[in-house]
Coordinates of C-alpha atoms and ligand atoms in Angstrom, one line a residue:
M1 CA 7.0 -6.1 -53.0
S2 CA 10.2 -7.5 -52.4
L3 CA 10.4 -9.9 -49.2
N4 CA 12.0 -8.3 -47.1
I5 CA 8.7 -5.2 -47.1
R6 CA 6.8 -8.0 -47.3
L7 CA 8.1 -9.2 -43.9
S8 CA 8.3 -5.7 -42.0
L9 CA 4.5 -5.1 -43.6
F10 CA 3.7 -7.8 -41.7
A11 CA 5.5 -7.4 -38.6
L12 CA 4.1 -3.6 -39.0
A13 CA 1.1 -5.3 -39.1
C14 CA 1.3 -7.5 -36.2
F15 CA 2.6 -4.6 -34.0
F16 CA -0.9 -2.5 -34.5
L17 CA -3.1 -5.6 -34.4
T18 CA -1.6 -7.2 -30.7
G19 CA 0.4 -4.2 -30.0
R20 CA 4.2 -6.5 -30.1
S21 CA 6.7 -6.7 -32.7
S22 CA 8.5 -9.3 -32.8
A23 CA 6.9 -12.8 -32.4
Q24 CA 9.7 -14.1 -30.3
E25 CA 9.5 -10.5 -27.5
K26 CA 7.2 -13.0 -25.7
Y27 CA 7.0 -10.6 -23.2
D28 CA 6.3 -6.8 -22.2
L29 CA 9.0 -6.3 -20.2
L30 CA 11.6 -8.2 -18.2
L31 CA 13.2 -7.0 -15.0
R32 CA 17.3 -8.3 -15.1
G33 CA 19.1 -8.8 -12.3
G34 CA 17.5 -7.9 -8.9
H35 CA 17.0 -8.9 -5.9
L36 CA 13.9 -10.6 -5.3
I37 CA 11.4 -10.5 -1.9
D38 CA 8.3 -12.5 -2.6
P39 CA 7.7 -13.3 1.2
K40 CA 4.2 -15.8 -0.5
N41 CA 6.4 -18.1 -2.6
R42 CA 9.9 -17.3 0.1
I43 CA 11.5 -16.3 -2.3
S44 CA 15.0 -14.1 -1.3
A45 CA 17.6 -14.5 -3.8
V46 CA 18.8 -13.2 -8.0
R47 CA 15.7 -13.6 -10.1
D48 CA 15.1 -12.5 -13.5
L49 CA 11.6 -11.1 -13.8
A50 CA 9.4 -11.2 -17.4
I51 CA 5.8 -9.5 -17.4
V52 CA 3.3 -9.9 -20.1
D53 CA -0.4 -7.8 -20.7
G54 CA 0.0 -6.4 -17.2
K55 CA 0.7 -10.0 -15.0
V56 CA 3.7 -12.1 -14.1
A57 CA 4.4 -14.3 -16.1
A58 CA 8.2 -15.9 -15.0
V59 CA 10.6 -16.0 -12.5
A60 CA 13.7 -17.1 -13.5
E61 CA 17.5 -17.7 -11.6
R62 CA 17.8 -16.6 -16.1
I63 CA 15.7 -15.1 -18.7
D64 CA 16.0 -14.3 -22.5
P65 CA 16.2 -11.2 -23.0
A66 CA 16.0 -11.5 -26.8
E67 CA 12.0 -12.6 -24.9
A68 CA 11.7 -9.0 -24.5
F69 CA 10.7 -6.3 -25.5
K70 CA 11.5 -4.2 -22.5
V71 CA 14.9 -4.8 -20.8
V72 CA 15.5 -2.8 -17.3
D73 CA 18.4 -4.0 -15.7
A74 CA 17.8 -4.1 -12.2
S75 CA 21.4 -5.8 -10.6
G76 CA 22.0 -4.2 -7.1
L77 CA 18.4 -3.0 -6.7
Y78 CA 15.4 -5.2 -4.8
V79 CA 12.4 -6.6 -6.6
T80 CA 9.9 -6.6 -4.5
P81 CA 5.8 -7.0 -4.6
G82 CA 3.3 -3.4 -4.9
L83 CA 3.4 -1.7 -1.1
I84 CA 0.1 -2.8 0.3
D85 CA 0.3 0.9 3.4
I86 CA -3.9 0.2 5.1
H87 CA -4.4 2.5 6.7
V88 CA -4.3 6.2 4.7
H89 CA -6.3 8.3 4.2
V90 CA -6.9 9.7 1.4
Y91 CA -10.3 11.1 1.3
A92 CA -9.2 14.7 -0.3
G93 CA -10.6 17.6 -2.0
T94 CA -14.5 17.4 0.0
G95 CA -13.5 21.8 1.0
E96 CA -14.3 20.4 4.7
R97 CA -12.6 21.9 7.4
N98 CA -10.7 20.3 10.0
S99 CA -12.2 16.2 8.5
Y100 CA -10.7 13.8 6.6
A101 CA -13.4 13.6 4.8
G102 CA -11.5 17.1 3.8
D103 CA -8.7 19.1 4.7
N104 CA -6.4 16.3 6.4
S105 CA -6.8 13.6 4.0
L106 CA -4.4 13.6 0.7
P107 CA -5.0 13.1 -3.0
P108 CA -3.2 9.3 -3.1
D109 CA -1.9 9.3 -6.3
G110 CA 0.8 12.0 -4.9
F111 CA 1.9 9.9 -1.9
T112 CA 1.9 6.2 -3.8
F113 CA 4.0 5.2 -5.9
R114 CA 7.4 7.9 -5.5
V115 CA 7.7 5.5 -2.6
G116 CA 7.1 2.2 -5.1
V117 CA 3.4 1.5 -3.0
T118 CA 1.0 1.0 -5.2
T119 CA -2.0 -0.8 -3.3
V120 CA -3.7 1.7 -0.2
A121 CA -6.6 1.5 1.9
D122 CA -8.4 4.1 3.5
A123 CA -8.6 3.9 7.3
G124 CA -12.3 4.7 7.8
C125 CA -12.7 8.4 6.1
A126 CA -16.3 7.5 4.6
G127 CA -19.0 6.1 6.0
W128 CA -21.9 4.6 4.6
R129 CA -23.5 8.3 3.8
N130 CA -20.5 9.4 2.0
F131 CA -18.9 6.2 1.2
E132 CA -20.4 6.6 -2.0
D133 CA -18.9 10.0 -3.1
F134 CA -15.7 9.3 -1.7
K135 CA -15.5 6.5 -4.3
E136 CA -16.6 9.1 -7.5
R137 CA -14.5 11.4 -6.1
I138 CA -11.5 9.9 -5.2
I139 CA -11.4 5.7 -5.7
D140 CA -11.8 5.7 -9.3
R141 CA -10.1 8.4 -10.3
S142 CA -7.0 7.3 -9.0
R143 CA -4.3 5.3 -10.4
T144 CA -3.9 4.5 -7.5
R145 CA -5.7 1.1 -5.8
V146 CA -7.9 2.5 -3.0
L147 CA -9.7 0.5 -1.4
A148 CA -11.6 1.2 1.8
F149 CA -12.8 0.8 5.2
I150 CA -15.5 1.9 6.0
N151 CA -16.3 3.9 9.1
I152 CA -18.7 2.9 12.1
V153 CA -19.8 6.4 12.2
G154 CA -21.8 6.8 9.0
S155 CA -21.0 10.4 8.0
G156 CA -17.0 9.3 8.8
M157 CA -14.1 10.6 9.6
R158 CA -15.8 14.7 9.8
G159 CA -14.9 15.5 13.7
P160 CA -15.8 15.5 16.7
K161 CA -19.3 16.0 16.4
F162 CA -19.8 13.5 14.0
E163 CA -17.5 10.9 15.6
Q164 CA -18.6 11.0 19.2
N165 CA -22.5 10.5 17.9
L166 CA -23.8 7.0 19.4
W167 CA -26.6 7.3 17.1
D168 CA -25.0 7.7 13.9
M169 CA -23.1 4.2 14.4
E170 CA -25.3 1.5 12.6
A171 CA -24.3 -1.9 11.6
K172 CA -27.1 -2.9 9.1
P173 CA -26.9 0.5 6.5
T174 CA -22.9 0.1 7.0
A175 CA -23.2 -3.9 6.3
E176 CA -25.4 -3.0 3.1
M177 CA -22.9 -0.8 1.5
A178 CA -19.9 -2.5 2.6
L179 CA -21.8 -5.9 0.7
R180 CA -22.7 -3.3 -2.7
Y181 CA -19.2 -2.8 -2.8
K182 CA -17.0 -6.0 -1.7
G183 CA -13.5 -6.1 -2.0
L184 CA -13.3 -1.9 -2.7
I185 CA -15.0 -1.9 0.6
V186 CA -12.4 -4.6 2.8
G187 CA -13.5 -3.9 6.2
V188 CA -14.9 -1.2 9.0
K189 CA -13.4 1.3 10.8
T190 CA -13.9 2.1 14.2
A191 CA -11.9 5.3 15.5
H192 CA -11.2 8.1 18.1
Y193 CA -14.2 7.4 20.5
A194 CA -14.2 8.8 23.9
G195 CA -16.9 7.7 25.8
P196 CA -17.1 4.0 27.8
E197 CA -19.5 3.1 25.5
W198 CA -18.5 -0.4 24.0
K199 CA -20.7 0.8 20.7
P200 CA -19.0 1.6 18.5
V201 CA -16.7 -1.9 18.8
E202 CA -19.9 -4.1 19.1
Q203 CA -21.3 -2.5 15.3
A204 CA -18.2 -2.3 14.3
V205 CA -17.7 -6.0 14.9
E206 CA -21.4 -7.3 13.6
A207 CA -21.2 -4.9 10.2
G208 CA -17.7 -6.7 10.0
T209 CA -20.2 -9.7 10.9
V210 CA -22.3 -9.7 8.4
A211 CA -20.7 -8.0 4.9
N212 CA -17.7 -11.0 6.7
I213 CA -15.0 -8.7 7.0
P214 CA -12.7 -7.5 9.2
V215 CA -13.1 -4.6 12.3
M216 CA -9.9 -1.8 11.5
V217 CA -9.7 -0.5 15.5
D218 CA -8.6 2.6 16.5
F219 CA -9.3 2.3 20.0
G220 CA -9.5 5.8 21.6
S221 CA -9.6 6.8 24.0
N222 CA -8.8 5.0 27.1
L223 CA -10.5 5.0 30.1
P224 CA -11.6 1.7 32.4
E225 CA -14.5 1.3 31.6
R226 CA -13.5 -0.6 28.3
P227 CA -10.3 -2.0 28.9
I228 CA -8.2 -3.2 26.4
G229 CA -7.7 -6.5 27.4
E230 CA -11.3 -7.1 26.8
L231 CA -11.1 -5.4 22.9
L232 CA -8.0 -7.7 21.9
T233 CA -9.7 -11.2 24.1
K234 CA -12.8 -10.7 23.7
K235 CA -14.8 -8.5 21.4
L236 CA -12.6 -8.6 18.6
R237 CA -12.9 -11.5 15.8
P238 CA -9.8 -13.4 14.9
G239 CA -8.8 -11.0 11.4
D240 CA -9.1 -8.3 13.3
I241 CA -7.2 -5.8 13.0
Y242 CA -5.8 -3.1 16.1
T243 CA -4.6 -0.2 14.7
H244 CA -1.4 2.3 16.3
V245 CA 0.0 -1.1 18.2
H246 CA 3.0 0.9 19.2
S247 CA 0.8 4.2 20.0
G248 CA 1.1 3.7 24.0
N249 CA -1.5 5.6 25.1
R250 CA -4.2 2.7 25.4
N251 CA -2.0 0.2 27.8
E252 CA -0.2 -1.3 25.1
Q253 CA 3.0 -1.4 27.2
D254 CA 2.3 -2.6 31.0
S255 CA 3.2 -0.3 33.9
S256 CA 7.0 -2.7 33.9
G257 CA 7.3 -1.6 29.9
K258 CA 6.8 -4.4 29.0
V259 CA 4.0 -5.8 26.1
S260 CA 1.4 -6.2 27.7
S261 CA -0.3 -9.2 28.2
A262 CA -3.5 -9.0 26.9
L263 CA -1.2 -8.2 23.3
W264 CA 0.1 -11.7 24.2
E265 CA -3.6 -13.0 24.4
G266 CA -4.7 -11.3 21.4
R267 CA -2.4 -12.4 18.8
K268 CA -3.3 -16.1 19.6
R269 CA -6.6 -15.3 18.7
G270 CA -5.7 -14.2 15.5
V271 CA -6.6 -10.6 16.0
I272 CA -3.6 -8.7 13.7
F273 CA -2.0 -5.3 14.6
D274 CA -0.5 -3.0 12.9
V275 CA 1.3 0.1 12.4
G276 CA -1.2 3.0 12.0
H277 CA 2.1 5.6 12.8
G278 CA 0.6 8.8 12.0
G279 CA 1.3 12.0 14.2
G280 CA 1.3 10.4 16.5
S281 CA 0.6 6.8 17.3
F282 CA 4.5 5.0 17.2
L283 CA 6.9 5.8 19.8
W284 CA 10.7 4.8 20.1
R285 CA 10.2 3.6 23.0
V286 CA 7.0 1.4 22.4
A287 CA 8.5 0.3 19.2
A288 CA 11.4 -0.4 20.1
P289 CA 11.3 -3.0 23.1
A290 CA 8.2 -4.7 21.9
V291 CA 10.5 -5.8 19.0
K292 CA 12.8 -7.1 21.4
E293 CA 10.9 -8.7 23.3
G294 CA 9.8 -10.6 19.4
F295 CA 6.2 -8.6 19.6
L296 CA 6.4 -7.3 15.9
P297 CA 3.5 -5.9 14.0
D298 CA 1.6 -8.4 11.6
S299 CA 1.3 -5.3 9.3
I300 CA 3.5 -2.1 8.9
S301 CA 1.3 1.0 7.6
T302 CA 1.5 5.2 7.7
D303 CA -1.7 6.7 9.1
L304 CA -0.7 8.9 6.2
H305 CA -2.4 12.6 6.2
T306 CA -2.3 16.9 7.0
G307 CA -1.4 15.7 9.8
S308 CA 1.5 13.1 9.5
M309 CA 3.0 13.3 6.5
N310 CA 5.5 16.0 7.1
A311 CA 6.2 15.1 11.0
G312 CA 8.6 12.5 12.2
M313 CA 6.9 9.8 9.9
K314 CA 7.7 10.8 6.3
D315 CA 6.5 8.2 4.4
M316 CA 5.7 4.0 3.8
L317 CA 9.7 3.5 3.3
N318 CA 9.9 5.4 6.2
V319 CA 8.2 4.1 8.2
M320 CA 9.8 0.3 7.5
D321 CA 13.1 2.2 7.4
K322 CA 12.1 2.5 11.3
F323 CA 11.6 -0.8 11.9
L324 CA 15.2 -2.0 9.6
A325 CA 16.0 0.3 12.2
L326 CA 15.3 -1.5 15.2
G327 CA 17.0 -4.7 13.6
V328 CA 14.0 -6.6 11.6
S329 CA 15.7 -8.1 8.3
L330 CA 14.6 -6.7 5.2
D331 CA 12.7 -10.2 3.3
D332 CA 10.8 -10.0 6.3
V333 CA 9.7 -5.8 6.3
I334 CA 9.1 -6.6 2.9
L335 CA 6.4 -10.0 4.2
R336 CA 4.8 -6.8 6.5
S337 CA 4.6 -4.8 3.7
T338 CA 3.4 -7.1 0.9
W339 CA 1.6 -10.2 1.7
N340 CA 0.1 -10.0 5.5
P341 CA -1.3 -6.8 4.7
A342 CA -3.0 -8.3 1.5
R343 CA -3.8 -11.7 3.2
E344 CA -5.5 -9.3 6.0
I345 CA -8.0 -7.6 3.2
K346 CA -8.2 -10.5 1.9
H347 CA -6.8 -9.6 -1.8
E348 CA -4.9 -12.1 -1.4
E349 CA -4.2 -11.8 -5.6
L350 CA -2.7 -8.8 -4.2
G351 CA 0.8 -8.6 -2.3
H352 CA 2.8 -11.3 -4.3
L353 CA 4.5 -12.5 -7.5
S354 CA 3.9 -16.0 -8.5
V355 CA 3.1 -16.1 -12.1
G356 CA -0.3 -15.3 -13.1
A357 CA -0.7 -12.3 -9.9
L358 CA -1.2 -9.0 -11.1
A359 CA 2.1 -7.1 -11.6
D360 CA 2.7 -5.3 -9.0
V361 CA 5.9 -3.9 -8.2
A362 CA 8.5 -2.2 -7.1
V363 CA 11.3 -2.2 -7.1
L364 CA 13.6 -1.1 -4.1
R365 CA 16.9 0.5 -3.6
L366 CA 18.5 -0.2 0.3
E367 CA 21.2 2.8 0.6
K368 CA 24.2 3.2 3.1
G369 CA 25.2 5.5 5.3
S370 CA 24.3 7.6 9.1
Y371 CA 20.3 9.1 8.7
G372 CA 18.2 9.2 11.7
F373 CA 14.1 8.5 12.1
V374 CA 11.7 10.1 14.2
D375 CA 8.8 9.4 16.1
M376 CA 5.9 11.2 16.8
Y377 CA 7.0 13.3 19.9
G378 CA 10.6 14.0 17.6
A379 CA 12.6 11.9 19.6
R380 CA 15.5 10.3 17.0
M381 CA 16.8 7.2 16.6
N382 CA 20.3 6.3 14.1
G383 CA 20.1 4.2 11.3
T384 CA 22.3 2.5 9.1
Q385 CA 19.9 2.0 6.5
K386 CA 17.5 3.9 3.8
L387 CA 14.8 2.6 1.2
T388 CA 14.4 4.7 -2.3
C389 CA 12.1 3.9 -4.5
E390 CA 13.7 3.2 -8.3
L391 CA 11.1 2.1 -9.5
A392 CA 6.7 1.9 -9.4
L393 CA 5.3 -0.7 -11.8
K394 CA 1.3 -1.1 -10.8
D395 CA -0.2 -3.8 -13.9
G396 CA 2.7 -4.2 -15.3
K397 CA 3.1 -1.0 -16.5
V398 CA 5.7 1.7 -14.9
V399 CA 4.2 4.6 -13.1
Y400 CA 7.1 6.1 -11.6
D401 CA 10.8 6.5 -12.4
L402 CA 13.0 8.0 -9.6
N403 CA 16.2 7.5 -12.2
G404 CA 15.0 7.4 -15.8
L405 CA 16.2 3.5 -15.4
T406 CA 13.2 2.9 -17.5
R407 CA 14.6 5.8 -19.9
P408 CA 16.6 6.0 -22.9
D409 CA 20.4 8.7 -23.6
W410 CA 19.0 11.7 -24.7
E411 CA 21.7 11.0 -27.0
S412 CA 21.0 8.1 -28.4
L413 CA 18.5 9.9 -29.7
P414 CA 17.2 10.8 -33.4
K415 CA 18.1 14.6 -33.0
D416 CA 14.6 15.5 -34.0
Y417 CA 13.2 12.7 -31.5
R418 CA 9.9 12.8 -29.8
Q419 CA 7.7 10.5 -27.1
T420 CA 9.3 7.5 -26.7
G421 CA 8.4 4.7 -23.9
N422 CA 5.9 1.8 -25.6
P423 CA 2.4 1.7 -23.9
R424 CA 3.3 -2.0 -23.6
W425 CA 5.4 -0.5 -20.0
D426 CA 5.1 2.9 -20.0
R427 CA 2.2 4.4 -18.4
I428 CA 4.0 7.6 -17.4
N429 CA 4.9 9.4 -20.9
V430 CA 2.4 7.5 -23.4
G431 CA -0.3 9.1 -24.2
R432 CA 1.5 12.8 -23.8
G433 CA 2.5 13.7 -27.1
Q434 CA 3.2 11.8 -30.3
R435 CA 2.4 8.6 -30.3
P436 CA 5.0 6.6 -29.6
R437 CA 7.1 4.9 -31.9
P438 CA 7.0 1.6 -32.0
Q439 CA 10.3 -0.4 -32.6
Q440 CA 11.2 2.4 -29.8
P441 CA 12.0 -0.4 -26.9
Ligands
ZN501 ZN1 -6.4 6.7 11.0

């Protein structure tokens, strides 16, 4: 046997043993020349990003492309941590009408990777009675990382008959379920309550205290018996989350149009403020003066559901665009869509690109032109910038690729080409059709 043949056999053996074709290619994937924004590590500069075994392996001004199995040119694009949307509704598929544990929810994978989102938190569609069904039906079967706020209502968000029933709001079983699925259940949600009682908030906080997780509040109807000031300065704990901050529905503004002093006081105490745009919770006349006053939301989120997906709210990038239109910097918008929400839900392994971190990555294009952005009442604001997602990676693998950045030109392939891609970096095409060819990065 000639040396050459022996060497190729050795290389082949190496590939089948390790999935790697050459000892020199120590990285699976290299994103080259993108402008990397990693707020946790205070990086906003052109950087190469290398990935191995699903984790970030190196971030540097220059990484030798010869060290990577697959090289992708990201120049002119922004490379950010995978976006984290902590307010979505994804308990779809039960068949229940007019219910967020049913028809009002959406299957996550159709709405996430295409806009750079790799992690979502469902905002209370399920309570302790149906959380395990939600987990089995959606969480365990989605490619998107799906986490959840558990509803303080045992039956979850199934409509007024359930959500106004004070007797089904119990801290104990809620906390027990949250502790059983620690890490998966990231908070307790209270929402839509229309009565004068504090019980929903109090039970949610009690459950959150036992399970050591935050509470997210949709404050429901605005009532004099339970004013927002008392909620933000007395009832909620530091780290609890007030969502729908720009709705204007619950005295988030005072009569002169300024940010209510309750919000400033709440922020001073450590209460967190989240967007939760949705179909009825984002108004230019509330958000614009708030941003001007310097009151920015801690986290940007969509409140994605069937009633919001085709309305003023389009998707995560659309909500982020709105803050760009309000003059917030891209770095700041990325902070509030990655590292901030990761911290809010106590998943500090997510939302950044430190070496060793899970390689959830969004590659975004900032387009310049003439755009319009619409609020919940259909009022438009003009803007000149819009984000689109070119590429999304989850756990180091490409899960979305808008323009085929990672794909070979068909004319460069053999006449009878079949499956392209390689499991070292690809999760889109792998497994479909033939086994990928090891020689083909
Ligand atoms: Zn919601």
